[in-house]
Amino acid sequence: MRLDKFLKVSRIIKRRSVAKEIADKGRITINDKLAKSSSDVSVGDILVIAFGNKTLTVKVDALVESTKKQDAGEMYRVVSETYKENY
């Protein structure tokens, strides 16, 4: 599954266009490799996503083409969530 579609379907990012923009700016890595919006995501992959002052690390648990809102969280597991301090 494409990275931008996974982020939208799993509801980590609400819009696919926003997911594409973040990925193409080099703010997402898959298994420590820089990812583009068209990069393939597989079960077991580790995604690191940089949102401004927040860095989210998730592990992909499942890939589904579409899902209901309450089931979207089952597609991934949060490994860590860190925030940069503003000085």
PDB file of C-alpha atoms in Angstrom:
ATOM      1  CA  MET A   1       0.000   0.000   0.000  1.00  0.00           C
ATOM      2  CA  ARG A   2       1.238   3.525  -0.747  1.00  0.00           C
ATOM      3  CA  LEU A   3       2.443   5.550   2.223  1.00  0.00           C
ATOM      4  CA  ASP A   4       0.039   8.455   1.677  1.00  0.00           C
ATOM      5  CA  LYS A   5      -2.943   6.103   1.436  1.00  0.00           C
ATOM      6  CA  PHE A   6      -1.904   4.195   4.583  1.00  0.00           C
ATOM      7  CA  LEU A   7      -1.644   7.443   6.574  1.00  0.00           C
ATOM      8  CA  LYS A   8      -5.120   8.511   5.433  1.00  0.00           C
ATOM      9  CA  VAL A   9      -6.874   5.144   5.913  1.00  0.00           C
ATOM     10  CA  SER A  10      -5.285   4.658   9.357  1.00  0.00           C
ATOM     11  CA  ARG A  11      -6.269   8.248  10.199  1.00  0.00           C
ATOM     12  CA  ILE A  12      -2.782   9.194  11.394  1.00  0.00           C
ATOM     13  CA  ILE A  13      -3.174  12.103   8.954  1.00  0.00           C
ATOM     14  CA  LYS A  14      -6.721  13.061   7.952  1.00  0.00           C
ATOM     15  CA  ARG A  15      -6.151  14.082   4.327  1.00  0.00           C
ATOM     16  CA  ARG A  16      -4.186  12.206   1.686  1.00  0.00           C
ATOM     17  CA  SER A  17      -2.979  15.465   0.132  1.00  0.00           C
ATOM     18  CA  VAL A  18      -1.495  16.533   3.491  1.00  0.00           C
ATOM     19  CA  ALA A  19       0.129  13.091   3.909  1.00  0.00           C
ATOM     20  CA  LYS A  20       1.653  13.422   0.423  1.00  0.00           C
ATOM     21  CA  GLU A  21       2.990  16.909   1.186  1.00  0.00           C
ATOM     22  CA  ILE A  22       4.606  15.842   4.498  1.00  0.00           C
ATOM     23  CA  ALA A  23       6.190  12.761   2.905  1.00  0.00           C
ATOM     24  CA  ASP A  24       7.535  14.671  -0.086  1.00  0.00           C
ATOM     25  CA  LYS A  25       9.164  17.236   2.239  1.00  0.00           C
ATOM     26  CA  GLY A  26      11.288  14.439   3.732  1.00  0.00           C
ATOM     27  CA  ARG A  27       9.587  14.334   7.140  1.00  0.00           C
ATOM     28  CA  ILE A  28       8.734  10.598   7.102  1.00  0.00           C
ATOM     29  CA  THR A  29      11.035   7.586   7.226  1.00  0.00           C
ATOM     30  CA  ILE A  30      10.206   3.906   6.765  1.00  0.00           C
ATOM     31  CA  ASN A  31      12.654   1.574   8.525  1.00  0.00           C
ATOM     32  CA  ASP A  32      15.225   4.425   8.789  1.00  0.00           C
ATOM     33  CA  LYS A  33      15.046   5.220   5.046  1.00  0.00           C
ATOM     34  CA  LEU A  34      13.648   8.496   3.719  1.00  0.00           C
ATOM     35  CA  ALA A  35      10.186   7.881   2.255  1.00  0.00           C
ATOM     36  CA  LYS A  36       8.159   9.525  -0.488  1.00  0.00           C
ATOM     37  CA  SER A  37       4.371   9.495  -0.727  1.00  0.00           C
ATOM     38  CA  SER A  38       4.539   6.662  -3.272  1.00  0.00           C
ATOM     39  CA  SER A  39       6.746   4.437  -1.069  1.00  0.00           C
ATOM     40  CA  ASP A  40       5.302   1.019  -0.243  1.00  0.00           C
ATOM     41  CA  VAL A  41       4.293   0.253   3.336  1.00  0.00           C
ATOM     42  CA  SER A  42       4.293  -3.363   4.573  1.00  0.00           C
ATOM     43  CA  VAL A  43       3.189  -5.052   7.795  1.00  0.00           C
ATOM     44  CA  GLY A  44       5.990  -4.781  10.347  1.00  0.00           C
ATOM     45  CA  ASP A  45       7.431  -1.525   8.993  1.00  0.00           C
ATOM     46  CA  ILE A  46       8.431   1.214  11.444  1.00  0.00           C
ATOM     47  CA  LEU A  47       7.313   4.724  10.408  1.00  0.00           C
ATOM     48  CA  VAL A  48       8.807   7.864  11.955  1.00  0.00           C
ATOM     49  CA  ILE A  49       6.736  10.981  11.216  1.00  0.00           C
ATOM     50  CA  ALA A  50       7.863  14.509  12.134  1.00  0.00           C
ATOM     51  CA  PHE A  51       5.001  16.944  12.817  1.00  0.00           C
ATOM     52  CA  GLY A  52       6.501  20.314  13.786  1.00  0.00           C
ATOM     53  CA  ASN A  53       7.579  19.817  17.421  1.00  0.00           C
ATOM     54  CA  LYS A  54       6.183  16.253  17.681  1.00  0.00           C
ATOM     55  CA  THR A  55       7.781  13.056  16.406  1.00  0.00           C
ATOM     56  CA  LEU A  56       5.537   9.997  16.163  1.00  0.00           C
ATOM     57  CA  THR A  57       6.951   6.476  15.738  1.00  0.00           C
ATOM     58  CA  VAL A  58       4.477   3.737  14.785  1.00  0.00           C
ATOM     59  CA  LYS A  59       4.686   0.081  13.768  1.00  0.00           C
ATOM     60  CA  VAL A  60       2.391  -1.107  10.966  1.00  0.00           C
ATOM     61  CA  ASP A  61       0.209  -4.009  12.202  1.00  0.00           C
ATOM     62  CA  ALA A  62      -2.273  -4.394   9.326  1.00  0.00           C
ATOM     63  CA  LEU A  63      -3.048  -3.098   5.846  1.00  0.00           C
ATOM     64  CA  VAL A  64      -6.675  -2.671   4.772  1.00  0.00           C
ATOM     65  CA  GLU A  65      -8.050  -0.706   1.822  1.00  0.00           C
ATOM     66  CA  SER A  66     -10.738   1.029   3.875  1.00  0.00           C
ATOM     67  CA  THR A  67     -11.850   0.942   7.473  1.00  0.00           C
ATOM     68  CA  LYS A  68     -14.301   2.475   9.890  1.00  0.00           C
ATOM     69  CA  LYS A  69     -13.092   5.203  12.216  1.00  0.00           C
ATOM     70  CA  GLN A  70     -13.230   3.013  15.341  1.00  0.00           C
ATOM     71  CA  ASP A  71     -11.171   0.263  13.645  1.00  0.00           C
ATOM     72  CA  ALA A  72      -8.468   2.540  12.168  1.00  0.00           C
ATOM     73  CA  GLY A  73      -6.321   2.340  15.317  1.00  0.00           C
ATOM     74  CA  GLU A  74      -5.888  -1.412  14.808  1.00  0.00           C
ATOM     75  CA  MET A  75      -3.777  -0.764  11.680  1.00  0.00           C
ATOM     76  CA  TYR A  76      -0.804   0.474  13.715  1.00  0.00           C
ATOM     77  CA  ARG A  77       0.728   0.576  17.195  1.00  0.00           C
ATOM     78  CA  VAL A  78       2.381   3.697  18.632  1.00  0.00           C
ATOM     79  CA  VAL A  79       5.979   2.865  19.576  1.00  0.00           C
ATOM     80  CA  SER A  80       6.891   6.337  20.856  1.00  0.00           C
ATOM     81  CA  GLU A  81       5.721   9.917  20.804  1.00  0.00           C
ATOM     82  CA  THR A  82       8.235  12.647  21.628  1.00  0.00           C
ATOM     83  CA  TYR A  83       7.973  16.411  21.808  1.00  0.00           C
ATOM     84  CA  LYS A  84      10.713  18.992  21.307  1.00  0.00           C
ATOM     85  CA  GLU A  85      10.929  21.598  24.041  1.00  0.00           C
ATOM     86  CA  ASN A  86      10.640  25.249  23.058  1.00  0.00           C
ATOM     87  CA  TYR A  87      13.384  27.330  24.649  1.00  0.00           C
TER      88      TYR A  87
END
